[in-house]
mmCIF file of C-alpha atoms in Angstrom:
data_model
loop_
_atom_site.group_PDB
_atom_site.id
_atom_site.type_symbol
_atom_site.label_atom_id
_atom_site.label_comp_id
_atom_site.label_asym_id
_atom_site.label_seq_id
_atom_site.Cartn_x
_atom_site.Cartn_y
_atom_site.Cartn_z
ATOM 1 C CA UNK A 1 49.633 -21.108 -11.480
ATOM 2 C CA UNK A 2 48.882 -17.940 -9.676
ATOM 3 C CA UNK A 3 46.404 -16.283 -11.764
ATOM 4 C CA UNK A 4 44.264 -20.361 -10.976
ATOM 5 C CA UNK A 5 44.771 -20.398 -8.076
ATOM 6 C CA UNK A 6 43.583 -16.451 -7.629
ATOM 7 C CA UNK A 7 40.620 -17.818 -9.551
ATOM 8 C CA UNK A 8 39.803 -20.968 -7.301
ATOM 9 C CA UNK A 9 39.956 -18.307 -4.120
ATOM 10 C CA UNK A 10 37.500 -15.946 -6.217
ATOM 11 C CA UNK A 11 35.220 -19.514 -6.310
ATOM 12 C CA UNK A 12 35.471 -20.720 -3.187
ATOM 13 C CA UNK A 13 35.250 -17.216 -1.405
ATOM 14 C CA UNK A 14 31.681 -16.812 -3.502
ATOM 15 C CA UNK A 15 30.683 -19.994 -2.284
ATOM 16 C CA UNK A 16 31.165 -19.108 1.532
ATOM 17 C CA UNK A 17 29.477 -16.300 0.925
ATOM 18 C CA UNK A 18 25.865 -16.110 2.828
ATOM 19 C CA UNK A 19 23.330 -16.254 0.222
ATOM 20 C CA UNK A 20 19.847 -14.626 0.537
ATOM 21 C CA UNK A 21 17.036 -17.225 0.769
ATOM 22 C CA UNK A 22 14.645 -15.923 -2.118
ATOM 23 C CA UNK A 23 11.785 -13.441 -2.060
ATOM 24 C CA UNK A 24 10.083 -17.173 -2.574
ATOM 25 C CA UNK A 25 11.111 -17.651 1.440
ATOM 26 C CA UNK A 26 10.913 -14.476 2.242
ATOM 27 C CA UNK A 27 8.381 -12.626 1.695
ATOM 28 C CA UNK A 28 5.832 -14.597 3.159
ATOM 29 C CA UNK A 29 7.661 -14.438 6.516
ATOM 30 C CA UNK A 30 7.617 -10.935 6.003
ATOM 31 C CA UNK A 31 3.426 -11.071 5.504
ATOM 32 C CA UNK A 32 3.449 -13.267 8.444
ATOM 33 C CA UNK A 33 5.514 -11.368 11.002
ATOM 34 C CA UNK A 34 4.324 -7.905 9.971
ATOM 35 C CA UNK A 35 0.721 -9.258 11.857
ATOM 36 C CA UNK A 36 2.135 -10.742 14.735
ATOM 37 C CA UNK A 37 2.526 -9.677 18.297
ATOM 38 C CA UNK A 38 5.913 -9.220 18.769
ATOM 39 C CA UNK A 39 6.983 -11.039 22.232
ATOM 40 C CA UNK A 40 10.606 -9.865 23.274
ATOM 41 C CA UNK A 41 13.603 -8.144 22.090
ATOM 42 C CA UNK A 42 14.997 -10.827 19.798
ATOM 43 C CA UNK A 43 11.841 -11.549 17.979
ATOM 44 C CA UNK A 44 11.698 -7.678 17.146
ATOM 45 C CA UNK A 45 15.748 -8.390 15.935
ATOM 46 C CA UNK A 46 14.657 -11.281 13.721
ATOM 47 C CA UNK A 47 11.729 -9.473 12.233
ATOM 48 C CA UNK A 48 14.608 -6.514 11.818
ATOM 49 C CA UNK A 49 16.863 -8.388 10.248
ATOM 50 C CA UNK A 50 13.903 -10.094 7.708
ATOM 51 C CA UNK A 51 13.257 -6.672 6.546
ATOM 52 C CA UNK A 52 17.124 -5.703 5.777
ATOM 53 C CA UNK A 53 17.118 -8.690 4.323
ATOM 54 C CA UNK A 54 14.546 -8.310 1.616
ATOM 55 C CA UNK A 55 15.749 -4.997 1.413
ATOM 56 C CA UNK A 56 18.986 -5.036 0.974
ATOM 57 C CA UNK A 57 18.306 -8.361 -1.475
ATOM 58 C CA UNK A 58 16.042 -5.365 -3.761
ATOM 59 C CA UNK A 59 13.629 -8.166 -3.404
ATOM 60 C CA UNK A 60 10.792 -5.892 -3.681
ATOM 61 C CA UNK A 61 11.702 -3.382 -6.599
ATOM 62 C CA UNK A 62 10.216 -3.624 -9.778
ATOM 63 C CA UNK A 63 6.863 -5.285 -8.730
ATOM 64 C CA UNK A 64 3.525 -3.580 -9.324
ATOM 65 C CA UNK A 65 1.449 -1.629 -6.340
ATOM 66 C CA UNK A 66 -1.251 -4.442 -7.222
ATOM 67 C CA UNK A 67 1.769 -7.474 -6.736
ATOM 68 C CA UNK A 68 3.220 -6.303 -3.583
ATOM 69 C CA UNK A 69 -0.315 -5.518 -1.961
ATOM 70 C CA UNK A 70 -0.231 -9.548 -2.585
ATOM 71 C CA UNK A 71 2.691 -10.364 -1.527
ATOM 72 C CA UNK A 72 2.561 -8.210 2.049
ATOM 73 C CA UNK A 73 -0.769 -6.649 2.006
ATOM 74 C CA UNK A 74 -1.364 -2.845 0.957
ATOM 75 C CA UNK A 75 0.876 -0.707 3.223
ATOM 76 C CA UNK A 76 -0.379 2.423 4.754
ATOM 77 C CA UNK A 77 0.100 5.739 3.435
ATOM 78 C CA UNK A 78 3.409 7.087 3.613
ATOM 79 C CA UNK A 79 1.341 10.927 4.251
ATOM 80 C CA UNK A 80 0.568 9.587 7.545
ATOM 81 C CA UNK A 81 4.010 9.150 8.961
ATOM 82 C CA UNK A 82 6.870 11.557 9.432
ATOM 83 C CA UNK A 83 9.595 9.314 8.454
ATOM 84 C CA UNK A 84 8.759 8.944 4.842
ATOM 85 C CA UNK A 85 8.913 12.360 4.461
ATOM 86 C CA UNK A 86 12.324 12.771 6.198
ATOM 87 C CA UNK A 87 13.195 9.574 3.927
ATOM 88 C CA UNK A 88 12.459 11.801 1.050
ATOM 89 C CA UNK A 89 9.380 9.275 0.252
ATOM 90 C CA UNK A 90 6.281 10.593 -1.248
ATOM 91 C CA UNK A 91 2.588 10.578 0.026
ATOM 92 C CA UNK A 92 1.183 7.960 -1.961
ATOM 93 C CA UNK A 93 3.721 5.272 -0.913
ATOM 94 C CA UNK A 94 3.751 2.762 1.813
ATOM 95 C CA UNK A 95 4.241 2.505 5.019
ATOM 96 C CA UNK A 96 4.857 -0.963 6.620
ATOM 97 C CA UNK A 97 5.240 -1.484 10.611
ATOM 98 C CA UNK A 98 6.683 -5.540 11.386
ATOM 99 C CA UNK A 99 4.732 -6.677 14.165
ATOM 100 C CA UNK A 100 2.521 -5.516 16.496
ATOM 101 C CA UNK A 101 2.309 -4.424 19.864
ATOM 102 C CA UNK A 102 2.709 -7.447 21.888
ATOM 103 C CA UNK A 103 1.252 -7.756 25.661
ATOM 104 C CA UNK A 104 4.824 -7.585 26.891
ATOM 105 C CA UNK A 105 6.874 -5.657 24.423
ATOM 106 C CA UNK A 106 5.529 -2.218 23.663
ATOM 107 C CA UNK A 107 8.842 -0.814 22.218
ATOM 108 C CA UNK A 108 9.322 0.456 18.668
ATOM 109 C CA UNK A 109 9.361 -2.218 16.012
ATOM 110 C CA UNK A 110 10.762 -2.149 12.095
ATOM 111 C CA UNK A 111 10.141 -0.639 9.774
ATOM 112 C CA UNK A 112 9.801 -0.913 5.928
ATOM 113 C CA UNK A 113 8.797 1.684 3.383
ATOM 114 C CA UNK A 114 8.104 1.053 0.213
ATOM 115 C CA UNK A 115 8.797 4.026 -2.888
ATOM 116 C CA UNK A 116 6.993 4.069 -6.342
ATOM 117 C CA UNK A 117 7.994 5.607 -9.545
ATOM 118 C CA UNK A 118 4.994 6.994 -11.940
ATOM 119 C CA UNK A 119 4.193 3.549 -13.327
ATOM 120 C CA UNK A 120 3.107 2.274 -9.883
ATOM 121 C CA UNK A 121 6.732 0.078 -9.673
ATOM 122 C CA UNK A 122 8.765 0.221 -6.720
ATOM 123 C CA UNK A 123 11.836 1.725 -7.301
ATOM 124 C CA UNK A 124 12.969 2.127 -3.605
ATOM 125 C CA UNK A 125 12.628 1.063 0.082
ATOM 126 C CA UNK A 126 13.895 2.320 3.077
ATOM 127 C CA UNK A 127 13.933 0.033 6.608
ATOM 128 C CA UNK A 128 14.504 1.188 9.825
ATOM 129 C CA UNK A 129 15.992 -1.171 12.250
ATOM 130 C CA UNK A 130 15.680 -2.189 15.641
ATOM 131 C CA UNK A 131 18.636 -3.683 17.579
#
């Protein structure tokens, strides 16, 4: 009786868990946001929590350079900002700021960064977040 009802807990407890809409959903949201202006605080915390989202979810890793420049366009080179290389990211991968500078909100927005092994696969990314 205990080891069932240990095992119905286990089921329902998976169940409540919050599941991660897939890269289906979110990835195009992602495409979307990374091009718009970003209006106030809690759009940039949406578009924050989108990128730990896919993320966190390793949404991203194992697609081709070519799949992901579909997906979210081609990032800019990580040689161009200081982070990757504090990140431990290499020159040749990319650099991905979500949203833009809106006519009200000029603060700091996310940002993901996107690492590649040899074969041109991502193997990593990184996201900084913005409360």
């Amino acid at each position: 009786m205990l080891r069932s009802t240990v095992f119905f807990g286990i089921v329902l407890a998976m169940g409540c868990a919050a599941k991660t809409p897939p890269a289906s959903e979110t990835l195009p949201r992602l495409r979307q946001a990374m091009d718009e202006p970003v209006a106030n605080e809690q759009q940039n915390r949406d578009n924050s929590a989108l990128v730990e989202q896919v993320a966190e979810a390793q949404q991203l890793d194992g697609m081709t350079r070519e799949e992901l420049s579909d997906a979210l366009g081609k990032g800019d080179k990580c040689s161009r900002h200081r982070i990757c290389a504090e990140q431990g990211f290499d020159d040749e991968d990319w650099y991905y700021e979500v949203g833009t500078i809106g006519p009200s909100y000029m603060r700091a927005r996310p940002v993901l960064i996107v690492g590649f092994d040899r074969f041109g696969k991502v193997t990593r990314t990184y996201n900084l977040r913005m409360e």
